[in-house]
PDB file of C-alpha atoms and ligand atoms in Angstrom:
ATOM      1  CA  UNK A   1      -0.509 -18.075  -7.277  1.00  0.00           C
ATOM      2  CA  UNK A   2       3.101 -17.219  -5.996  1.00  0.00           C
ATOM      3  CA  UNK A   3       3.215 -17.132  -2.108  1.00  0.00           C
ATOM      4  CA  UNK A   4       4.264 -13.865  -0.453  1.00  0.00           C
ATOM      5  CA  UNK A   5       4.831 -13.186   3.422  1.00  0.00           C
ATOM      6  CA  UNK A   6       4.334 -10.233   5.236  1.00  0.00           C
ATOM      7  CA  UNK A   7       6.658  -8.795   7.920  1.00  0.00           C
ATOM      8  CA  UNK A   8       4.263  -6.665  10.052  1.00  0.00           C
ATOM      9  CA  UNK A   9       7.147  -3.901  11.468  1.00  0.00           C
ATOM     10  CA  UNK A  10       6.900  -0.663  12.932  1.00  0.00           C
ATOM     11  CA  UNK A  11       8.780   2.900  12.693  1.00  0.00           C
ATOM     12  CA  UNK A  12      11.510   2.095  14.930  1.00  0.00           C
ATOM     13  CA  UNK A  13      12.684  -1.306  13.401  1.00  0.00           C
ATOM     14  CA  UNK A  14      15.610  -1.725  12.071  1.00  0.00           C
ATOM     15  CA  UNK A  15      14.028  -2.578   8.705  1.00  0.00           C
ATOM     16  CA  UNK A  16      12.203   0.359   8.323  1.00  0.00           C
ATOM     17  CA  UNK A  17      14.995   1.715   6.124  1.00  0.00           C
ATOM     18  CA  UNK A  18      13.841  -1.136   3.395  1.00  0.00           C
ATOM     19  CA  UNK A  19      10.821   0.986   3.518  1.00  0.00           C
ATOM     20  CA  UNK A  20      12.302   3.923   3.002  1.00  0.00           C
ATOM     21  CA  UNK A  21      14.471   2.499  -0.024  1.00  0.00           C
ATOM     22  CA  UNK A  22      10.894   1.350  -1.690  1.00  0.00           C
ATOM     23  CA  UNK A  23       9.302   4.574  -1.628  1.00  0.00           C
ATOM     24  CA  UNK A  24      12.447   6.678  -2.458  1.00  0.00           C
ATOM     25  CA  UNK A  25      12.550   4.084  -5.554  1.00  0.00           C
ATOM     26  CA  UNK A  26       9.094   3.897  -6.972  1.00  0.00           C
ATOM     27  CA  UNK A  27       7.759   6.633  -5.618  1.00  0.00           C
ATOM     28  CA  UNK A  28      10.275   9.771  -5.877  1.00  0.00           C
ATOM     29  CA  UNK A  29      12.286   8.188  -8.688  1.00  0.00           C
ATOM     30  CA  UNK A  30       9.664   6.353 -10.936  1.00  0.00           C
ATOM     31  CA  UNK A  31       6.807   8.770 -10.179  1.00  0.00           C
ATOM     32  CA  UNK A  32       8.197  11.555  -9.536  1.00  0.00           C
ATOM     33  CA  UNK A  33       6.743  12.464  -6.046  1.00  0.00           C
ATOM     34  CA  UNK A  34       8.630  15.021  -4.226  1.00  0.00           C
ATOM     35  CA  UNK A  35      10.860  13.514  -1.415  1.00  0.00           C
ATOM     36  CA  UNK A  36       9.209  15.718   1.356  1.00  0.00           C
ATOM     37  CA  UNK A  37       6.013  13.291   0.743  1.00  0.00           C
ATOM     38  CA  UNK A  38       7.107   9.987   0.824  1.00  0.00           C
ATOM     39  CA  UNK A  39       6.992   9.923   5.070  1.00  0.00           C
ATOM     40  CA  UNK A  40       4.546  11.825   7.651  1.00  0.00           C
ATOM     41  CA  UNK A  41       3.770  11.943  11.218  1.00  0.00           C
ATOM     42  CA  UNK A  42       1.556   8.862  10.322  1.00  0.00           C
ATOM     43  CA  UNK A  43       4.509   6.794   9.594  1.00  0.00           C
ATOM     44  CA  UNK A  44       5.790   6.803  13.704  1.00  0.00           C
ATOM     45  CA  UNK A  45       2.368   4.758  14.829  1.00  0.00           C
ATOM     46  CA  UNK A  46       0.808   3.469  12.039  1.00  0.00           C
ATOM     47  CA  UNK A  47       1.283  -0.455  11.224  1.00  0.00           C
ATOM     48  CA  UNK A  48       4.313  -1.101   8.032  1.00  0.00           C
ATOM     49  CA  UNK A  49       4.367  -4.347   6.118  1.00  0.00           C
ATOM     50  CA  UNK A  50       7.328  -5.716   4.284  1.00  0.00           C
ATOM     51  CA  UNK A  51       6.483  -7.871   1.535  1.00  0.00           C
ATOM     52  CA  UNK A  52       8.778 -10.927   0.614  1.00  0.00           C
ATOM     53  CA  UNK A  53       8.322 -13.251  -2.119  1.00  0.00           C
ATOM     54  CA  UNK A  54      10.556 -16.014   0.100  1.00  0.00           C
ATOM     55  CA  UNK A  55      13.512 -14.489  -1.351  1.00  0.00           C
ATOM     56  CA  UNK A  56      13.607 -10.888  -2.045  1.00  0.00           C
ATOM     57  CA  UNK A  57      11.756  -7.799  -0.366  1.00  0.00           C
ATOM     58  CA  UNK A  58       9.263  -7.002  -3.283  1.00  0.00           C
ATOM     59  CA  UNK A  59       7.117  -4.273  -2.060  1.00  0.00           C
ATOM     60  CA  UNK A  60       5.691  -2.578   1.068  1.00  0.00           C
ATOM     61  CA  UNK A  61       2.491  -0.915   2.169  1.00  0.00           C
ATOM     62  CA  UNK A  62       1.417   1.166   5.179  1.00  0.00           C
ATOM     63  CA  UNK A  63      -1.631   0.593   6.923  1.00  0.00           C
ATOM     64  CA  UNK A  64      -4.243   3.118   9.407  1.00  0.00           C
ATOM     65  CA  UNK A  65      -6.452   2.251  11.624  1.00  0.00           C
ATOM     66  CA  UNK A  66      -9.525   4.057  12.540  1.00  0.00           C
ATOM     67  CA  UNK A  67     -12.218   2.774  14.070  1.00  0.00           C
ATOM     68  CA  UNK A  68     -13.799   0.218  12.379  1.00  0.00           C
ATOM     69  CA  UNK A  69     -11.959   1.263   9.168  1.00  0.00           C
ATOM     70  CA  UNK A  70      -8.497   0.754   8.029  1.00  0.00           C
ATOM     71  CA  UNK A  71      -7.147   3.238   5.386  1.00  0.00           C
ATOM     72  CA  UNK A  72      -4.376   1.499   3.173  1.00  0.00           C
ATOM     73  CA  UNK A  73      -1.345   4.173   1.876  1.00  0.00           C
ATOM     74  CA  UNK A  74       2.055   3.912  -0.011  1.00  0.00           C
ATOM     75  CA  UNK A  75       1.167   0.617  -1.622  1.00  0.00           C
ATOM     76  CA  UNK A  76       4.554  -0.031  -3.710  1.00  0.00           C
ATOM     77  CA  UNK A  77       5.871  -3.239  -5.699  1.00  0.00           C
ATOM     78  CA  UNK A  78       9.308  -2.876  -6.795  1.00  0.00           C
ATOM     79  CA  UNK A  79       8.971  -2.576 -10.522  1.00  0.00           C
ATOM     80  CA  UNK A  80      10.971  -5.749 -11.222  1.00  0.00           C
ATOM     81  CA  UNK A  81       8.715  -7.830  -9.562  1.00  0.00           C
ATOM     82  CA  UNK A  82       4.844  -6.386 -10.655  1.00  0.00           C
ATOM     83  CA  UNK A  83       2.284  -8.347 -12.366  1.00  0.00           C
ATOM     84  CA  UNK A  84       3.112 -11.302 -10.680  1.00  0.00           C
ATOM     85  CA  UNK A  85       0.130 -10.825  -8.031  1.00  0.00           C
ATOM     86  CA  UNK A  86       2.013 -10.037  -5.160  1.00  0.00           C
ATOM     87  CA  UNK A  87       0.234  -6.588  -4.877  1.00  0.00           C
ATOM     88  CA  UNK A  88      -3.626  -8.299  -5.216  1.00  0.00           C
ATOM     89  CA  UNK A  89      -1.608 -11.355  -2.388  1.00  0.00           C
ATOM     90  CA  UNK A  90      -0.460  -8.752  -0.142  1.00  0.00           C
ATOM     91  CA  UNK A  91      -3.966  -6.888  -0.659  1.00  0.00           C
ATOM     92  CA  UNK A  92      -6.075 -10.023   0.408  1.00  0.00           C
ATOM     93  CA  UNK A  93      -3.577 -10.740   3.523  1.00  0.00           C
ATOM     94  CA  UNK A  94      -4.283  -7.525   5.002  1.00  0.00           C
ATOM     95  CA  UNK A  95      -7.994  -7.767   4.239  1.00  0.00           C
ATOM     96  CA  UNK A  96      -7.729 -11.413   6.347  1.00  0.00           C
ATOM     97  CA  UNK A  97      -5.846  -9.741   9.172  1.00  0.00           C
ATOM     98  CA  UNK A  98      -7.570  -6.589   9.812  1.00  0.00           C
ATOM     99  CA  UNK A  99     -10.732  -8.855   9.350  1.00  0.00           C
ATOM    100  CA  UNK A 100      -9.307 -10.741  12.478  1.00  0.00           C
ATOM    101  CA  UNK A 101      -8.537  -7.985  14.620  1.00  0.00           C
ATOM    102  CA  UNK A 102     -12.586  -6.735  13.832  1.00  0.00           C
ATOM    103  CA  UNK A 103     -12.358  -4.197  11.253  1.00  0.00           C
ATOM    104  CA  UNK A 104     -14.791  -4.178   8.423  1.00  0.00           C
ATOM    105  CA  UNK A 105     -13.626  -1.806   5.525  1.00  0.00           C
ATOM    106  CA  UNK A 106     -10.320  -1.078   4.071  1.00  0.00           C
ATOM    107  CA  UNK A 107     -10.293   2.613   2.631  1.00  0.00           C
ATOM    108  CA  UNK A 108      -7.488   4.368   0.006  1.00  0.00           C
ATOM    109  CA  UNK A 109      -7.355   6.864  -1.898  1.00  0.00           C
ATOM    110  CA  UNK A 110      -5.625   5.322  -5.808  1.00  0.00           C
ATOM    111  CA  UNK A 111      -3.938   7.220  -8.118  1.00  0.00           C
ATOM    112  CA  UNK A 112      -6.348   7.643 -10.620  1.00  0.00           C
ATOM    113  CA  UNK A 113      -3.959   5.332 -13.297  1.00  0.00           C
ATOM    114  CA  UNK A 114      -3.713   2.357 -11.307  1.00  0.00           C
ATOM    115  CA  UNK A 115      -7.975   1.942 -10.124  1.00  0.00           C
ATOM    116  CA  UNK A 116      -7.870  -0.981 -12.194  1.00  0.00           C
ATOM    117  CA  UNK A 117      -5.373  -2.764  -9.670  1.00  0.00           C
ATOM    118  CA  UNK A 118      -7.489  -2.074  -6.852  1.00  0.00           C
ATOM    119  CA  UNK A 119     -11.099  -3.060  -8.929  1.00  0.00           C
ATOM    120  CA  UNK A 120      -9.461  -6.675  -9.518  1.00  0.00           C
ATOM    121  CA  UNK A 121      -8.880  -6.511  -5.856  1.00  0.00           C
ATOM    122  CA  UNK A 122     -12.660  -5.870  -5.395  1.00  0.00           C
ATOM    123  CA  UNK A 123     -12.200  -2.243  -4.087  1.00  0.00           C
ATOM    124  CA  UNK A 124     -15.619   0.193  -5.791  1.00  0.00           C
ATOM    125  CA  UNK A 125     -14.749   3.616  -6.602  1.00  0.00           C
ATOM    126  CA  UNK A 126     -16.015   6.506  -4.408  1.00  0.00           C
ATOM    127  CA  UNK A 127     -16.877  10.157  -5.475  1.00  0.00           C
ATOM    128  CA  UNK A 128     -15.241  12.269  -7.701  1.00  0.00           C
ATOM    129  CA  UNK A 129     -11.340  12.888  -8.975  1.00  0.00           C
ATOM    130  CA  UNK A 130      -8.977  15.234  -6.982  1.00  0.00           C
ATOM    131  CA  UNK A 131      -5.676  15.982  -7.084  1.00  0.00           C
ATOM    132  CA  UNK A 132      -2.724  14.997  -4.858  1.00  0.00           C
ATOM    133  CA  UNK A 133       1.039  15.424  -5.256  1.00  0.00           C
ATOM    134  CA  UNK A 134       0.051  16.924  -8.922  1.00  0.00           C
ATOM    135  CA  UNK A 135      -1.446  13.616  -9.775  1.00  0.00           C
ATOM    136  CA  UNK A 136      -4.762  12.756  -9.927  1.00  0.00           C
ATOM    137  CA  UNK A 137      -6.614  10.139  -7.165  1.00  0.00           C
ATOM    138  CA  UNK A 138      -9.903   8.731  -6.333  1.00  0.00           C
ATOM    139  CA  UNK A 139     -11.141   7.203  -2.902  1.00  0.00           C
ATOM    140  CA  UNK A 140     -12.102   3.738  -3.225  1.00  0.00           C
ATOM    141  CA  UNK A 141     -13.046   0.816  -0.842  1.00  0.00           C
ATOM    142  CA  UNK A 142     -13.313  -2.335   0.096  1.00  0.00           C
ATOM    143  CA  UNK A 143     -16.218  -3.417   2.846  1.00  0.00           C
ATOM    144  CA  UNK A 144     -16.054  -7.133   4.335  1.00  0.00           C
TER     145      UNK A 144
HETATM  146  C1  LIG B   1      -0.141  -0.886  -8.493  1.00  0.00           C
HETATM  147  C2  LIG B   1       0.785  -2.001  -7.999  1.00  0.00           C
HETATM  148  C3  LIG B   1       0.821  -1.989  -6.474  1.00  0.00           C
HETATM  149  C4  LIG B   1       0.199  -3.341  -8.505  1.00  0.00           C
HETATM  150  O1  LIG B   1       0.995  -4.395  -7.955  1.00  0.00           O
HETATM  151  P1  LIG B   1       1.263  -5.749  -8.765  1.00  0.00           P
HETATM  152  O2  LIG B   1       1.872  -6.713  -7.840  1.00  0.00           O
HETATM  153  O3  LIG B   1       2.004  -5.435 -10.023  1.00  0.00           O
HETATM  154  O4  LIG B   1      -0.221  -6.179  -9.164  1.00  0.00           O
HETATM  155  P2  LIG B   1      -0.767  -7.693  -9.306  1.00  0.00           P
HETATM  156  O5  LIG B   1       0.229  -8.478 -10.095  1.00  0.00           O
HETATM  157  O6  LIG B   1      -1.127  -8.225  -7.970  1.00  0.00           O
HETATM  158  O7  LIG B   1      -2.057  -7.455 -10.180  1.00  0.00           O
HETATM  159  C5  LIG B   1      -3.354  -7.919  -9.813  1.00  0.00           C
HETATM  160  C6  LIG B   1      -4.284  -7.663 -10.993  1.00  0.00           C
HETATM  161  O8  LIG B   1      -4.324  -6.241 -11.259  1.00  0.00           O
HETATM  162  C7  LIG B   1      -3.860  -5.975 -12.580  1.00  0.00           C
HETATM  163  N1  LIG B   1      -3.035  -4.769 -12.520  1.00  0.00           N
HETATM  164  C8  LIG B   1      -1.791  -4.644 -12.008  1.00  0.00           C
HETATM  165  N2  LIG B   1      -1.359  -3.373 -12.120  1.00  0.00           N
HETATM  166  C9  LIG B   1      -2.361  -2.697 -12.728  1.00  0.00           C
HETATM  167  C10 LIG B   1      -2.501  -1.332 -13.129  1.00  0.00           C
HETATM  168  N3  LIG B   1      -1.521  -0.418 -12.913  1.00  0.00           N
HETATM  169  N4  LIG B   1      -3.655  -0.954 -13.718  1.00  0.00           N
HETATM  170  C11 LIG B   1      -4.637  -1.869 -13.933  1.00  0.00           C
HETATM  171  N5  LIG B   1      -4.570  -3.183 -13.563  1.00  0.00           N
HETATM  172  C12 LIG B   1      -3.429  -3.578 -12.987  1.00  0.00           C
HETATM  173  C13 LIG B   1      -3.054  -7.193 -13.003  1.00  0.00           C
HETATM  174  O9  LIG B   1      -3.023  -7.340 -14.394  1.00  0.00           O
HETATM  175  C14 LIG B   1      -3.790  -8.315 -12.286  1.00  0.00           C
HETATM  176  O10 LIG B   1      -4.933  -8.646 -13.034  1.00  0.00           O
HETATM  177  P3  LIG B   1      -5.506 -10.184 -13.063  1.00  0.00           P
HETATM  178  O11 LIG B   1      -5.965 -10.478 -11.644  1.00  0.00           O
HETATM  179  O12 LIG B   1      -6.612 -10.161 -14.047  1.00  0.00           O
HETATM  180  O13 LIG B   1      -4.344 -11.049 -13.462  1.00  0.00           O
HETATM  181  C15 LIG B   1       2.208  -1.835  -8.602  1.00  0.00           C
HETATM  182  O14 LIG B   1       2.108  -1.730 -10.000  1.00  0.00           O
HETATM  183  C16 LIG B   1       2.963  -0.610  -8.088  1.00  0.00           C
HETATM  184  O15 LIG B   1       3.579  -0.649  -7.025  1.00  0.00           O
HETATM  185  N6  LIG B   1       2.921   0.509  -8.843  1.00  0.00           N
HETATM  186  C17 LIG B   1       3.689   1.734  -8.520  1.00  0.00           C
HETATM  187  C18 LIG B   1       3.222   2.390  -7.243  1.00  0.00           C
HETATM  188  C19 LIG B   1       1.743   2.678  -7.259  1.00  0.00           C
HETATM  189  O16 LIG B   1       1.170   3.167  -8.214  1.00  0.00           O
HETATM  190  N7  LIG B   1       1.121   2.368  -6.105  1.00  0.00           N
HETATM  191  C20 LIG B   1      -0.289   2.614  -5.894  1.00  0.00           C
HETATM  192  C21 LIG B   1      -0.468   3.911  -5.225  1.00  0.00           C
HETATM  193  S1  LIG B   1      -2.195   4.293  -5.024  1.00  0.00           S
END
């Protein structure tokens, strides 16, 4: 498996705009997600990763905490660089880390279309189908 690293950073690094280029890219221009929700209040204290593959920034992911539950958002691989399992990498990183710090569950809510990303990750699917940013989702999760 390729190696990725993870740069854990926060809202008021300096490389936070590498996040913002990421989900402007895959996520307003390749999905077609308005602009006004690629960044919330969460974004100023929740925990950012970076994702490098030694050489280039492939991909970053935001991560809650709550309790004994983490909920992951905005998971993005550039496009150039999917299918190369940096996203299921990055995915079993954060499981080891937040497993560290005590927390037993990650939580997210996939768009609908990629569940079969998050299944080979081991996430189960929870409940039923709704809607978000015109595009459908489901709530899966991971316990550990
Ligand atoms: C979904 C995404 C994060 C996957 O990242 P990735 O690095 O390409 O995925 P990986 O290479 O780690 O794939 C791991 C496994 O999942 C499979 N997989 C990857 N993308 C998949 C998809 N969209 N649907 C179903 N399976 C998928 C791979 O084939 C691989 O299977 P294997 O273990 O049998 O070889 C990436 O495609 C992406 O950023 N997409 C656009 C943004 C997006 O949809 N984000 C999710 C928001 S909920």
């Amino acid at each position: 498996m390729d190696i990725i690293n993870l740069l854990k950073l926060d809202f008021n690094d300096e490389d936070f705009s590498h996040i913002r280029t990421i989900r402007k890219s895959v996520f307003n221009t390749e999905l077609g997600i308005s602009e006004n929700e690629l960044f919330d209040k969460h974004d100023e204290t929740c925990d950012h990763f970076l994702i490098f593959d030694g050489k280039n920034i492939v991909g970053s992911v935001r991560i809650i905490s709550m309790d004994h539950i983490v909920k992951l958002e905005r998971m993005a691989i550039v496009k150039n660089f999917r299918v190369k399992n940096y996203g299921k990498n990055c995915i079993s990183q954060i499981k080891d880390y937040y497993s560290s710090k005590g927390f037993s569950q990650i939580i997210l809510d996939s768009i609908y279309s990629v569940r079969g990303f998050y299944k080979k990750c081991g996430f189960v699917e929870e409940g039923d189908i709704f809607q978000r940013v015109g595009i459908e989702h489901i709530r899966m999760s991971l316990t550990f």
